[in-house]
Amino acid sequence: MTSAEDRLPAPTELAQVEGWFFPVDQVLFDWFLTRQVSRTEPGDLLEVGAYLGKSAIFMGSYLREGDTFTVCDLFDAPAEDNANSAEMKKSYPTLTRHSFEANYLSFHDELPEVVQGMSSTVRDRVQPVSCRFAHIDASHLYEHVHADIETSRELLHPHGVVALDDYRSAHCPGVAAAVWQAVTSGGLHAICVTESKMYATWGDPAEIRAELLTYVSGRADLWHEVQTVAGAPLLRVKGDRDRTVSPSQPPSRHAPAAAQAPDQTAGQTAAQTAEHAESAAARAAGPAGRAESQAPTAASPAAPAPRRSRARRLLVNVLPPIITKALVRIRDSRRAGA
Ligand SMILES: C[S@@+](CC[C@H](N)C(=O)[O-])C[C@H]1O[C@@H](n2cnc3c(N)ncnc32)[C@H](O)[C@@H]1O
């Protein structure tokens, strides 16, 4: 049986995959996942709630040789309780596993480990203390989200990070209740929040919090502040629809040849073009190369790579002067130390 999603044309870029994964969260996923790769922190990836694959496709780019990526979703399988069935019928009536898999394979050579079923089954499929990053974005019902959060406690390494969607949305107060309960009395340490997601760890949050604050402070395209919540610092980060530069996206095999070697085109800023070109080079060098080239720094989201590319010249031309000055300072100090 085909669904509306199955009849969608093959995506030529990630932006065409329907879903709820916004630029500021892409920046943060990129930062957390790249940091883990650059620190060679062990662990697999997990997503609970994939829909048509937007965030899963993005996460799939951060897999290293030997890492496993488990993706759990009901897709077109029935939920086990009436409230969840009603939620599925209302929000995702035509979703199929086939449409997720077709989208995913537009961007990656291999599917992740797909668990089609209730998120409660993930515990039986993933080893305890085996994951470094978990994205929880499935049911909106308190009982399910509470259980998914407990699963993340069991499956994540102490250095692991959990991203929790809809922690504050008016349409799903059960998610907010489960998330804040875990933070205020369950031992979960919130690191930062965006408008859509909370990022947290069951381990020691001090170092990662401080590093993330330094990183966002250096990004002119993100707004941030630190509040104290339940006795701990909590970083609030906001993107700007017109200014926030998304990290490079995995290329689609359906993209026209010209788009696979991007130039400055409508809807894409020069900075994005430059960042894409730099990231493509890093991707070509493999995960280690990517980690090195994209290692977050306080200077800029696209801190200078050691080589001088056309992309880099472009980048310097379009960045705000404060960032350009920081780039020049870094270059000069490198030269002085050479
Ligand atoms: C908000 S969507 C996920 C969006 C996706 N992460 C993205 O970035 O586009 C929520 C997904 O959770 C799935 N879902 C809902 N209840 C679930 C449950 N109890 N177990 C597993 N998946 C569930 C739905 O099928 C839907 O695909």
GROMACS .gro file of C-alpha atoms and ligand atoms in nm:
model
  365
    1MET     CA    1   0.000   0.000   0.000
    2THR     CA    2   0.141   0.343  -0.085
    3SER     CA    3   0.098   0.656   0.121
    4ALA     CA    4   0.112   1.026   0.044
    5GLU     CA    5   0.474   1.030   0.169
    6ASP     CA    6   0.565   0.737  -0.057
    7ARG     CA    7   0.455   0.941  -0.355
    8LEU     CA    8   0.678   1.237  -0.263
    9PRO     CA    9   0.963   1.300  -0.509
   10ALA     CA   10   1.308   1.185  -0.396
   11PRO     CA   11   1.469   1.465  -0.191
   12THR     CA   12   1.754   1.645  -0.362
   13GLU     CA   13   1.858   1.810  -0.032
   14LEU     CA   14   1.785   1.763   0.338
   15ALA     CA   15   1.569   2.076   0.341
   16GLN     CA   16   1.318   1.889   0.127
   17VAL     CA   17   1.269   1.612   0.385
   18GLU     CA   18   0.965   1.697   0.593
   19GLY     CA   19   1.021   1.714   0.964
   20TRP     CA   20   1.092   1.925   1.267
   21PHE     CA   21   1.464   1.985   1.286
   22PHE     CA   22   1.558   2.351   1.285
   23PRO     CA   23   1.891   2.524   1.204
   24VAL     CA   24   1.979   2.610   1.566
   25ASP     CA   25   1.932   2.244   1.665
   26GLN     CA   26   2.133   2.134   1.363
   27VAL     CA   27   2.413   2.361   1.487
   28LEU     CA   28   2.395   2.205   1.833
   29PHE     CA   29   2.372   1.844   1.711
   30ASP     CA   30   2.676   1.920   1.496
   31TRP     CA   31   2.864   2.068   1.793
   32PHE     CA   32   2.788   1.781   2.034
   33LEU     CA   33   2.851   1.506   1.779
   34THR     CA   34   3.166   1.663   1.635
   35ARG     CA   35   3.303   1.719   1.985
   36GLN     CA   36   3.249   1.351   2.064
   37VAL     CA   37   3.425   1.245   1.745
   38SER     CA   38   3.717   1.481   1.799
   39ARG     CA   39   3.758   1.353   2.158
   40THR     CA   40   3.726   0.992   2.034
   41GLU     CA   41   3.453   0.930   2.288
   42PRO     CA   42   3.317   0.581   2.235
   43GLY     CA   43   2.952   0.505   2.173
   44ASP     CA   44   2.668   0.455   1.931
   45LEU     CA   45   2.384   0.681   1.821
   46LEU     CA   46   2.014   0.640   1.897
   47GLU     CA   47   1.704   0.816   1.771
   48VAL     CA   48   1.358   0.745   1.908
   49GLY     CA   49   1.099   0.905   1.679
   50ALA     CA   50   1.224   0.952   1.324
   51TYR     CA   51   0.916   1.037   1.112
   52LEU     CA   52   1.047   1.085   0.755
   53GLY     CA   53   1.411   1.091   0.861
   54LYS     CA   54   1.512   1.458   0.872
   55SER     CA   55   1.709   1.441   1.198
   56ALA     CA   56   1.814   1.076   1.146
   57ILE     CA   57   1.969   1.158   0.808
   58PHE     CA   58   2.161   1.443   0.970
   59MET     CA   59   2.281   1.223   1.260
   60GLY     CA   60   2.387   0.949   1.018
   61SER     CA   61   2.672   1.171   0.897
   62TYR     CA   62   2.846   1.147   1.236
   63LEU     CA   63   2.885   0.770   1.240
   64ARG     CA   64   3.237   0.636   1.261
   65GLU     CA   65   3.358   0.299   1.138
   66GLY     CA   66   3.209   0.044   1.378
   67ASP     CA   67   2.944   0.273   1.530
   68THR     CA   68   2.582   0.156   1.528
   69PHE     CA   69   2.290   0.390   1.470
   70THR     CA   70   1.957   0.260   1.602
   71VAL     CA   71   1.640   0.435   1.490
   72CYS     CA   72   1.308   0.343   1.652
   73ASP     CA   73   0.966   0.450   1.525
   74LEU     CA   74   0.622   0.299   1.499
   75PHE     CA   75   0.600   0.414   1.135
   76ASP     CA   76   0.295   0.225   1.003
   77ALA     CA   77   0.273  -0.022   1.294
   78PRO     CA   78  -0.005   0.015   1.551
   79ALA     CA   79   0.058   0.182   1.885
   80GLU     CA   80  -0.025  -0.016   2.196
   81ASP     CA   81  -0.253   0.226   2.374
   82ASN     CA   82  -0.546   0.441   2.270
   83ALA     CA   83  -0.388   0.775   2.351
   84ASN     CA   84  -0.078   0.697   2.144
   85SER     CA   85  -0.296   0.560   1.859
   86ALA     CA   86  -0.497   0.882   1.858
   87GLU     CA   87  -0.174   1.087   1.849
   88MET     CA   88  -0.043   0.880   1.556
   89LYS     CA   89  -0.369   0.908   1.364
   90LYS     CA   90  -0.388   1.282   1.414
   91SER     CA   91  -0.025   1.377   1.352
   92TYR     CA   92   0.126   1.112   1.121
   93PRO     CA   93  -0.165   0.944   0.940
   94THR     CA   94   0.018   0.849   0.622
   95LEU     CA   95   0.368   0.773   0.755
   96THR     CA   96   0.529   0.447   0.639
   97ARG     CA   97   0.858   0.278   0.715
   98HIS     CA   98   0.920   0.262   0.341
   99SER     CA   99   0.909   0.641   0.305
  100PHE     CA  100   1.160   0.682   0.592
  101GLU     CA  101   1.395   0.424   0.439
  102ALA     CA  102   1.373   0.572   0.088
  103ASN     CA  103   1.459   0.916   0.225
  104TYR     CA  104   1.746   0.785   0.436
  105LEU     CA  105   1.896   0.598   0.142
  106SER     CA  106   1.889   0.917  -0.064
  107PHE     CA  107   2.166   1.045   0.163
  108HIS     CA  108   2.347   0.739   0.299
  109ASP     CA  109   2.462   0.406   0.157
  110GLU     CA  110   2.326   0.194   0.440
  111LEU     CA  111   2.018   0.204   0.656
  112PRO     CA  112   2.056   0.236   1.032
  113GLU     CA  113   1.930  -0.046   1.256
  114VAL     CA  114   1.557   0.018   1.224
  115VAL     CA  115   1.340  -0.088   1.517
  116GLN     CA  116   0.978  -0.063   1.408
  117GLY     CA  117   0.769  -0.059   1.722
  118MET     CA  118   0.705   0.114   2.051
  119SER     CA  119   0.997   0.307   2.197
  120SER     CA  120   0.976   0.078   2.501
  121THR     CA  121   1.128  -0.200   2.284
  122VAL     CA  122   1.456  -0.010   2.240
  123ARG     CA  123   1.583  -0.142   2.573
  124ASP     CA  124   1.575  -0.495   2.433
  125ARG     CA  125   1.767  -0.397   2.121
  126VAL     CA  126   2.043  -0.166   2.248
  127GLN     CA  127   2.311  -0.259   2.504
  128PRO     CA  128   2.325  -0.069   2.834
  129VAL     CA  129   2.594   0.201   2.846
  130SER     CA  130   2.660   0.180   2.471
  131CYS     CA  131   2.543   0.515   2.333
  132ARG     CA  132   2.706   0.859   2.315
  133PHE     CA  133   2.409   1.052   2.176
  134ALA     CA  134   2.034   0.988   2.199
  135HIS     CA  135   1.760   1.194   2.036
  136ILE     CA  136   1.421   1.143   2.199
  137ASP     CA  137   1.144   1.270   1.974
  138ALA     CA  138   0.869   1.005   1.974
  139SER     CA  139   0.544   0.994   2.173
  140HIS     CA  140   0.420   1.312   2.342
  141LEU     CA  141   0.255   1.130   2.631
  142TYR     CA  142   0.398   1.165   2.981
  143GLU     CA  143   0.426   0.791   3.055
  144HIS     CA  144   0.608   0.718   2.730
  145VAL     CA  145   0.844   1.013   2.752
  146HIS     CA  146   0.923   0.935   3.116
  147ALA     CA  147   1.010   0.579   3.011
  148ASP     CA  148   1.216   0.702   2.712
  149ILE     CA  149   1.416   0.929   2.942
  150GLU     CA  150   1.481   0.639   3.180
  151THR     CA  151   1.594   0.434   2.879
  152SER     CA  152   1.844   0.706   2.793
  153ARG     CA  153   1.979   0.686   3.149
  154GLU     CA  154   2.040   0.316   3.099
  155LEU     CA  155   2.184   0.331   2.746
  156LEU     CA  156   2.407   0.637   2.752
  157HIS     CA  157   2.772   0.647   2.855
  158PRO     CA  158   2.844   0.902   3.131
  159HIS     CA  159   2.985   1.132   2.859
  160GLY     CA  160   2.665   1.081   2.656
  161VAL     CA  161   2.422   1.356   2.561
  162VAL     CA  162   2.046   1.329   2.528
  163ALA     CA  163   1.845   1.570   2.313
  164LEU     CA  164   1.482   1.595   2.425
  165ASP     CA  165   1.231   1.739   2.180
  166ASP     CA  166   0.924   1.941   2.274
  167TYR     CA  167   1.034   1.992   2.634
  168ARG     CA  168   0.823   2.310   2.655
  169SER     CA  169   0.556   2.294   2.383
  170ALA     CA  170   0.203   2.397   2.472
  171HIS     CA  171   0.048   2.110   2.276
  172CYS     CA  172   0.227   1.837   2.475
  173PRO     CA  173   0.250   1.923   2.846
  174GLY     CA  174   0.325   1.558   2.924
  175VAL     CA  175   0.666   1.593   2.760
  176ALA     CA  176   0.746   1.903   2.967
  177ALA     CA  177   0.637   1.725   3.285
  178ALA     CA  178   0.856   1.422   3.217
  179VAL     CA  179   1.162   1.626   3.114
  180TRP     CA  180   1.158   1.875   3.401
  181GLN     CA  181   1.087   1.600   3.652
  182ALA     CA  182   1.401   1.424   3.534
  183VAL     CA  183   1.596   1.749   3.573
  184THR     CA  184   1.461   1.865   3.908
  185SER     CA  185   1.452   1.531   4.087
  186GLY     CA  186   1.584   1.255   3.860
  187GLY     CA  187   1.953   1.336   3.828
  188LEU     CA  188   1.946   1.459   3.467
  189HIS     CA  189   2.169   1.765   3.414
  190ALA     CA  190   2.037   2.017   3.162
  191ILE     CA  191   2.314   2.172   2.952
  192CYS     CA  192   2.122   2.403   2.723
  193VAL     CA  193   1.782   2.468   2.570
  194THR     CA  194   1.663   2.599   2.235
  195GLU     CA  195   1.303   2.677   2.148
  196SER     CA  196   1.247   2.311   2.054
  197LYS     CA  197   1.492   2.095   2.244
  198MET     CA  198   1.672   2.046   2.572
  199TYR     CA  199   2.024   1.899   2.567
  200ALA     CA  200   2.125   1.717   2.885
  201THR     CA  201   2.360   1.458   3.030
  202TRP     CA  202   2.347   1.201   3.307
  203GLY     CA  203   2.720   1.255   3.361
  204ASP     CA  204   2.914   1.554   3.488
  205PRO     CA  205   2.790   1.861   3.297
  206ALA     CA  206   3.052   2.119   3.402
  207GLU     CA  207   3.310   2.084   3.122
  208ILE     CA  208   3.069   2.047   2.834
  209ARG     CA  209   2.858   2.339   2.959
  210ALA     CA  210   3.162   2.566   2.976
  211GLU     CA  211   3.285   2.463   2.630
  212LEU     CA  212   2.944   2.513   2.475
  213LEU     CA  213   2.915   2.859   2.630
  214THR     CA  214   3.251   2.953   2.477
  215TYR     CA  215   3.138   2.819   2.141
  216VAL     CA  216   2.804   2.999   2.124
  217SER     CA  217   2.966   3.320   2.253
  218GLY     CA  218   3.181   3.316   1.940
  219ARG     CA  219   2.892   3.271   1.699
  220ALA     CA  220   2.753   3.600   1.576
  221ASP     CA  221   2.453   3.420   1.427
  222LEU     CA  222   2.325   3.284   1.762
  223TRP     CA  223   2.177   3.466   2.060
  224HIS     CA  224   2.238   3.324   2.408
  225GLU     CA  225   2.206   3.388   2.781
  226VAL     CA  226   2.268   3.187   3.097
  227GLN     CA  227   1.994   3.150   3.358
  228THR     CA  228   2.005   2.964   3.686
  229VAL     CA  229   1.741   2.691   3.698
  230ALA     CA  230   1.696   2.467   4.002
  231GLY     CA  231   2.037   2.576   4.127
  232ALA     CA  232   2.232   2.504   3.808
  233PRO     CA  233   2.337   2.719   3.511
  234LEU     CA  234   2.126   2.666   3.201
  235LEU     CA  235   2.231   2.806   2.866
  236ARG     CA  236   1.951   2.938   2.641
  237VAL     CA  237   2.039   2.950   2.272
  238LYS     CA  238   1.829   3.104   1.999
  239GLY     CA  239   1.881   3.101   1.627
  240ASP     CA  240   1.759   3.352   1.376
  241ARG     CA  241   1.565   3.231   1.074
  242ASP     CA  242   1.753   3.459   0.837
  243ARG     CA  243   2.100   3.460   0.992
  244THR     CA  244   2.171   3.126   1.155
  245VAL     CA  245   2.408   2.928   0.937
  246SER     CA  246   2.322   2.558   0.934
  247PRO     CA  247   2.611   2.314   0.938
  248SER     CA  248   2.684   2.134   0.616
  249GLN     CA  249   2.416   1.887   0.517
  250PRO     CA  250   2.471   1.539   0.385
  251PRO     CA  251   2.447   1.553   0.004
  252SER     CA  252   2.161   1.368  -0.164
  253ARG     CA  253   2.233   1.121  -0.439
  254HIS     CA  254   1.936   1.278  -0.622
  255ALA     CA  255   2.088   1.626  -0.627
  256PRO     CA  256   2.165   1.762  -0.971
  257ALA     CA  257   2.539   1.748  -1.042
  258ALA     CA  258   2.574   2.128  -1.002
  259ALA     CA  259   2.422   2.116  -0.654
  260GLN     CA  260   2.666   1.847  -0.547
  261ALA     CA  261   2.951   2.095  -0.608
  262PRO     CA  262   2.768   2.396  -0.470
  263ASP     CA  263   2.821   2.750  -0.584
  264GLN     CA  264   2.637   3.053  -0.460
  265THR     CA  265   2.276   2.995  -0.556
  266ALA     CA  266   1.943   3.149  -0.466
  267GLY     CA  267   1.847   3.077  -0.107
  268GLN     CA  268   2.198   2.990  -0.002
  269THR     CA  269   2.422   3.255   0.151
  270ALA     CA  270   2.784   3.287   0.054
  271ALA     CA  271   2.880   3.188   0.405
  272GLN     CA  272   2.676   2.870   0.369
  273THR     CA  273   2.835   2.801   0.033
  274ALA     CA  274   3.179   2.846   0.181
  275GLU     CA  275   3.101   2.634   0.485
  276HIS     CA  276   2.954   2.364   0.265
  277ALA     CA  277   3.267   2.357   0.052
  278GLU     CA  278   3.492   2.334   0.358
  279SER     CA  279   3.277   2.061   0.509
  280ALA     CA  280   3.263   1.865   0.186
  281ALA     CA  281   3.642   1.858   0.190
  282ALA     CA  282   3.637   1.743   0.551
  283ARG     CA  283   3.378   1.476   0.470
  284ALA     CA  284   3.594   1.355   0.184
  285ALA     CA  285   3.874   1.314   0.439
  286GLY     CA  286   3.647   1.089   0.649
  287PRO     CA  287   3.508   1.135   0.997
  288ALA     CA  288   3.842   1.226   1.149
  289GLY     CA  289   3.901   1.493   0.884
  290ARG     CA  290   3.552   1.628   0.939
  291ALA     CA  291   3.603   1.646   1.310
  292GLU     CA  292   3.926   1.832   1.269
  293SER     CA  293   3.799   2.076   1.011
  294GLN     CA  294   3.476   2.145   1.198
  295ALA     CA  295   3.610   2.134   1.550
  296PRO     CA  296   3.409   2.409   1.718
  297THR     CA  297   3.603   2.715   1.820
  298ALA     CA  298   3.512   3.038   1.987
  299ALA     CA  299   3.618   3.236   1.683
  300SER     CA  300   3.349   3.144   1.435
  301PRO     CA  301   3.127   2.865   1.313
  302ALA     CA  302   3.364   2.832   1.022
  303ALA     CA  303   3.703   2.892   1.178
  304PRO     CA  304   3.986   2.900   0.927
  305ALA     CA  305   4.122   2.576   0.793
  306PRO     CA  306   4.495   2.562   0.731
  307ARG     CA  307   4.456   2.577   0.352
  308ARG     CA  308   4.350   2.889   0.161
  309SER     CA  309   4.054   2.800  -0.056
  310ARG     CA  310   3.829   3.014  -0.273
  311ALA     CA  311   3.559   2.916  -0.030
  312ARG     CA  312   3.758   3.058   0.258
  313ARG     CA  313   3.819   3.388   0.078
  314LEU     CA  314   3.445   3.409   0.015
  315LEU     CA  315   3.376   3.334   0.378
  316VAL     CA  316   3.599   3.616   0.499
  317ASN     CA  317   3.430   3.857   0.256
  318VAL     CA  318   3.081   3.792   0.385
  319LEU     CA  319   3.137   3.757   0.760
  320PRO     CA  320   3.069   4.048   0.994
  321PRO     CA  321   3.385   4.254   1.064
  322ILE     CA  322   3.406   4.134   1.426
  323ILE     CA  323   3.438   3.772   1.307
  324THR     CA  324   3.673   3.866   1.025
  325LYS     CA  325   3.900   4.042   1.277
  326ALA     CA  326   3.900   3.731   1.493
  327LEU     CA  327   3.997   3.523   1.189
  328VAL     CA  328   4.279   3.762   1.105
  329ARG     CA  329   4.403   3.751   1.467
  330ILE     CA  330   4.410   3.372   1.458
  331ARG     CA  331   4.593   3.374   1.124
  332ASP     CA  332   4.850   3.624   1.252
  333SER     CA  333   4.910   3.434   1.572
  334ARG     CA  334   4.955   3.114   1.369
  335ARG     CA  335   5.208   3.288   1.147
  336ALA     CA  336   5.389   3.431   1.447
  337GLY     CA  337   5.412   3.083   1.600
  338ALA     CA  338   5.527   2.921   1.272
  339LIG     C1  339   0.780   1.447   1.587
  339LIG     S1  340   0.798   1.303   1.495
  339LIG     C2  341   0.972   1.287   1.480
  339LIG     C3  342   1.035   1.396   1.400
  339LIG     C4  343   1.176   1.370   1.351
  339LIG     N1  344   1.269   1.341   1.459
  339LIG     C5  345   1.225   1.489   1.271
  339LIG     O1  346   1.324   1.552   1.308
  339LIG     O2  347   1.165   1.522   1.172
  339LIG     C6  348   0.753   1.179   1.611
  339LIG     C7  349   0.764   1.037   1.559
  339LIG     O3  350   0.747   0.951   1.673
  339LIG     C8  351   0.679   0.835   1.633
  339LIG     N2  352   0.614   0.779   1.754
  339LIG     C9  353   0.504   0.824   1.821
  339LIG     N3  354   0.478   0.746   1.928
  339LIG    C10  355   0.576   0.653   1.931
  339LIG    C11  356   0.606   0.544   2.020
  339LIG     N4  357   0.531   0.518   2.128
  339LIG     N5  358   0.713   0.468   1.993
  339LIG    C12  359   0.791   0.493   1.884
  339LIG     N6  360   0.769   0.593   1.797
  339LIG    C13  361   0.661   0.672   1.819
  339LIG    C14  362   0.583   0.881   1.523
  339LIG     O4  363   0.555   0.775   1.435
  339LIG    C15  364   0.662   0.995   1.457
  339LIG     O5  365   0.728   0.948   1.341
   0.00000   0.00000   0.00000
